CSV table of C-alpha atoms in Angstrom, one decimal:
chain,number,residue,atom,x,y,z
A,1,MET,CA,128.1,15.2,32.0
A,2,ARG,CA,129.3,13.1,29.2
A,3,LEU,CA,128.7,10.0,31.1
A,4,LEU,CA,124.9,11.2,31.1
A,5,ALA,CA,124.8,11.7,27.1
A,6,PRO,CA,123.1,7.8,26.8
A,7,ALA,CA,120.1,8.8,29.3
A,8,PHE,CA,119.3,11.9,27.0
A,9,LYS,CA,119.5,9.9,24.3
A,10,PHE,CA,115.4,8.8,24.1
A,11,HIS,CA,114.1,12.3,24.9
A,12,PHE,CA,115.9,14.9,22.6
A,13,LYS,CA,116.7,15.0,19.0
A,14,GLU,CA,120.2,14.8,17.8
A,15,GLY,CA,121.1,18.8,17.7
A,16,ARG,CA,118.4,19.5,21.0
A,17,ARG,CA,120.6,16.9,23.0
A,18,THR,CA,124.2,18.1,21.4
A,19,MET,CA,123.2,21.8,22.5
A,20,ILE,CA,122.2,21.0,26.0
A,21,LEU,CA,124.8,18.5,26.8
A,22,SER,CA,127.2,21.5,25.6
A,23,VAL,CA,125.7,24.2,28.3
A,24,LEU,CA,125.1,21.7,31.1
A,25,SER,CA,129.0,20.6,30.3
A,26,SER,CA,130.4,24.4,30.2
A,27,PRO,CA,130.0,24.9,33.5
A,28,ALA,CA,131.8,21.8,35.0
A,29,LEU,CA,134.7,22.1,32.2
A,30,VAL,CA,135.4,25.7,33.8
A,31,SER,CA,135.1,24.6,37.6
A,32,GLY,CA,137.3,21.5,37.0
A,33,LEU,CA,140.1,23.9,35.2
A,34,MET,CA,139.9,25.8,38.7
A,35,VAL,CA,139.9,23.0,40.9
A,36,VAL,CA,143.3,22.6,39.0
A,37,ARG,CA,144.6,25.8,39.3
A,38,LEU,CA,144.5,27.0,35.4
A,39,ASP,CA,142.6,29.6,36.8
A,40,PHE,CA,143.3,31.8,33.2
A,41,SER,CA,142.1,28.9,30.9
A,42,ALA,CA,138.7,28.7,33.1
A,43,MET,CA,138.3,32.4,32.4
A,44,ILE,CA,139.2,32.5,28.8
A,45,PHE,CA,136.9,29.5,28.5
A,46,PRO,CA,133.4,31.7,28.4
A,47,VAL,CA,134.8,34.2,27.4
A,48,VAL,CA,135.4,32.8,23.5
A,49,HIS,CA,131.7,31.3,24.3
A,50,ILE,CA,130.2,34.3,24.6
A,51,GLY,CA,132.5,36.2,22.5
A,52,ALA,CA,131.1,33.9,19.8
A,53,ILE,CA,127.4,33.6,20.5
A,54,ALA,CA,128.0,37.4,20.9
A,55,VAL,CA,129.5,37.6,17.0
A,56,SER,CA,126.6,35.6,15.8
A,57,PHE,CA,123.7,37.9,17.8
A,58,LEU,CA,126.0,40.5,15.4
A,59,PHE,CA,125.7,39.1,12.1
A,60,VAL,CA,122.2,38.2,12.6
A,61,VAL,CA,121.8,41.7,13.2
A,62,MET,CA,123.6,43.1,10.1
A,63,MET,CA,121.1,40.7,8.3
A,64,PHE,CA,118.2,42.5,9.3
A,65,ASN,CA,117.4,45.1,6.4
A,66,ILE,CA,117.1,48.1,8.0
A,67,GLN,CA,116.6,51.4,6.3
A,68,ILE,CA,119.5,53.8,6.6
A,69,ALA,CA,117.2,57.1,7.4
A,70,GLU,CA,115.5,55.4,10.3
A,71,ILE,CA,118.5,54.7,11.6
A,72,HIS,CA,119.9,58.2,11.5
A,73,GLU,CA,116.3,59.2,12.7
A,74,GLU,CA,117.5,56.8,16.3
A,75,VAL,CA,120.7,58.1,16.6
A,76,LEU,CA,119.5,61.9,16.4
A,77,ARG,CA,117.3,61.0,19.1
A,78,TYR,CA,119.9,59.1,20.8
A,79,LEU,CA,122.6,61.7,20.7
A,80,PRO,CA,122.7,63.8,23.8
A,81,VAL,CA,122.1,60.8,25.5
A,82,SER,CA,125.2,58.8,24.7
A,83,GLY,CA,126.7,62.2,24.6
A,84,ILE,CA,126.6,62.8,28.5
A,85,ILE,CA,127.3,58.8,28.3
A,86,GLY,CA,131.3,59.3,26.5
A,87,LEU,CA,131.6,62.4,28.6
A,88,ILE,CA,131.0,60.3,32.2
A,89,PHE,CA,133.4,57.6,30.1
A,90,TRP,CA,136.5,59.6,29.4
A,91,TRP,CA,136.4,61.5,32.5
A,92,GLU,CA,136.7,58.4,34.3
A,93,MET,CA,139.6,57.0,31.6
A,94,PHE,CA,141.8,60.3,32.5
A,95,PHE,CA,141.0,60.1,36.2
A,96,ILE,CA,142.0,56.7,36.5
A,97,LEU,CA,145.3,57.0,34.3
A,98,ASP,CA,145.9,60.3,36.1
A,99,ASN,CA,146.1,58.3,39.3
A,100,GLU,CA,147.5,55.6,37.9
A,101,THR,CA,150.8,54.7,40.3
A,102,ILE,CA,149.7,53.7,43.7
A,103,PRO,CA,152.6,53.6,46.2
A,104,LEU,CA,152.8,50.0,47.6
A,105,LEU,CA,154.3,50.7,51.1
A,106,PRO,CA,153.6,53.6,53.1
A,107,THR,CA,156.6,56.1,52.8
A,108,HIS,CA,155.7,58.6,56.3
A,109,ARG,CA,157.2,56.1,58.9
A,110,ASN,CA,158.7,56.9,62.0
A,111,THR,CA,162.3,55.9,61.6
A,112,THR,CA,163.3,56.5,64.9
A,113,SER,CA,161.3,53.6,66.4
A,114,LEU,CA,163.3,50.6,66.9
A,115,ARG,CA,160.0,48.4,65.7
A,116,TYR,CA,160.0,47.4,62.0
A,117,THR,CA,158.0,44.8,60.1
A,118,VAL,CA,159.0,41.8,57.7
A,119,TYR,CA,156.9,42.1,54.6
A,120,ALA,CA,158.2,39.0,53.7
A,121,GLY,CA,155.1,37.7,56.0
A,122,LYS,CA,152.7,40.6,55.1
A,123,VAL,CA,153.6,39.6,51.4
A,124,ARG,CA,150.2,37.4,50.1
A,125,SER,CA,150.4,34.8,47.1
A,126,TRP,CA,148.8,35.5,44.4
A,127,THR,CA,147.1,33.8,42.0
A,128,ASN,CA,147.6,33.5,38.0
A,129,LEU,CA,144.4,35.2,37.3
A,130,GLU,CA,144.9,38.3,39.7
A,131,THR,CA,148.9,38.6,38.8
A,132,LEU,CA,147.3,38.8,35.4
A,133,GLY,CA,144.8,41.1,36.1
A,134,ASN,CA,147.1,43.2,38.2
A,135,LEU,CA,149.3,43.4,35.2
A,136,LEU,CA,147.1,44.3,32.6
A,137,TYR,CA,145.0,47.0,34.1
A,138,THR,CA,147.9,48.7,36.0
A,139,TYR,CA,151.2,48.2,33.7
A,140,TYR,CA,149.6,47.6,30.6
A,141,SER,CA,146.3,49.4,30.8
A,142,VAL,CA,146.9,52.0,27.6
A,143,TRP,CA,147.7,48.8,25.5
A,144,PHE,CA,144.9,47.1,26.9
A,145,LEU,CA,142.9,49.6,25.7
A,146,VAL,CA,144.9,50.6,22.3
A,147,SER,CA,143.8,47.1,21.3
A,148,SER,CA,140.3,47.4,22.4
A,149,LEU,CA,140.4,50.3,20.2
A,150,ILE,CA,141.6,48.6,17.1
A,151,LEU,CA,139.4,45.6,17.8
A,152,LEU,CA,136.1,47.8,17.5
A,153,VAL,CA,137.5,49.8,14.8
A,154,ALA,CA,137.8,46.9,12.7
A,155,MET,CA,134.6,45.8,14.0
A,156,ILE,CA,133.1,48.9,12.7
A,157,GLY,CA,135.3,48.9,9.3
A,158,ALA,CA,133.4,44.5,8.3
A,159,ILE,CA,130.1,46.5,9.4
A,160,VAL,CA,130.2,49.0,7.2
A,161,LEU,CA,132.2,47.4,4.3
A,162,THR,CA,129.2,44.3,4.6
A,163,MET,CA,126.5,47.4,4.3
A,164,HIS,CA,128.4,49.6,1.5
A,165,ARG,CA,126.4,49.0,-1.7
A,166,THR,CA,128.5,50.5,-4.9
A,167,THR,CA,127.0,50.6,-8.0
A,168,LYS,CA,129.8,48.1,-9.9
A,169,VAL,CA,129.0,45.7,-8.7
A,170,LYS,CA,126.2,43.3,-10.3
A,171,ARG,CA,124.0,42.1,-7.3
A,172,GLN,CA,119.9,41.3,-7.8
A,173,ASP,CA,117.4,42.7,-4.7
A,174,VAL,CA,115.4,39.8,-3.8
A,175,PHE,CA,112.5,42.4,-2.6
A,176,ARG,CA,112.5,44.0,-5.9
A,177,ARG,CA,112.5,40.7,-7.9
A,178,ASN,CA,109.3,39.2,-6.1
A,179,ALA,CA,107.5,42.2,-6.5
A,180,LEU,CA,107.6,42.1,-10.3
A,181,ASP,CA,105.2,40.4,-12.3
A,182,SER,CA,105.7,37.0,-13.4
A,183,ARG,CA,103.1,37.5,-16.5
A,184,ARG,CA,105.1,41.1,-17.5
A,185,THR,CA,108.6,39.8,-17.5
A,186,ILE,CA,108.5,36.2,-18.8
A,187,MET,CA,107.8,36.2,-22.7
A,188,ARG,CA,107.7,33.9,-24.9
A,189,ARG,CA,109.4,33.8,-27.8
A,190,THR,CA,109.2,32.3,-31.5
A,191,THR,CA,112.2,32.5,-33.7
A,192,ASP,CA,112.4,30.0,-36.8
A,193,GLN,CA,110.8,26.7,-34.5
A,194,ILE,CA,112.8,27.4,-31.8
A,195,THR,CA,111.2,28.6,-28.6
A,196,ILE,CA,113.5,30.5,-26.0
A,197,TYR,CA,112.1,30.2,-22.4
């Protein structure tokens, strides 16, 4: 895609060209990493980009002037549905963590039989991504959930600190300043031949 960059030169402005080329080159980079068998890097690349887009979207939403009373009304309206979804989520979590250990080999085997199985031929090779997913979601699933809860608390804490208004900090309210009448707020005072605006 980088070789086709001069072709887009005359059709788009600089900002649009860069954005289009980054969108078009991302799948090419991911597929190239998959061809070279760098599965983890190929999967982490879109996750990081989607995460960056989600964080920027979150900051745009935070900049909206949402009244706190409207938020409380919305929360009370959706509380039963969110409670049911939360209970289903916790039931699934306890069900998964209770049945976490899965036997790899069958235990009920006829030991009097002379037939045997060579398990070395039945073991299939795993890719890097399958190995990482198997470790992360089976043996370290509790730590994965704990780290996600820590990130959730950090995100909510950043939002609360941003939305929290204290009276000790001097700040200007833009909407209140724009609503003031300039004829009543700006006065001309003259003191001893000096004019101050």
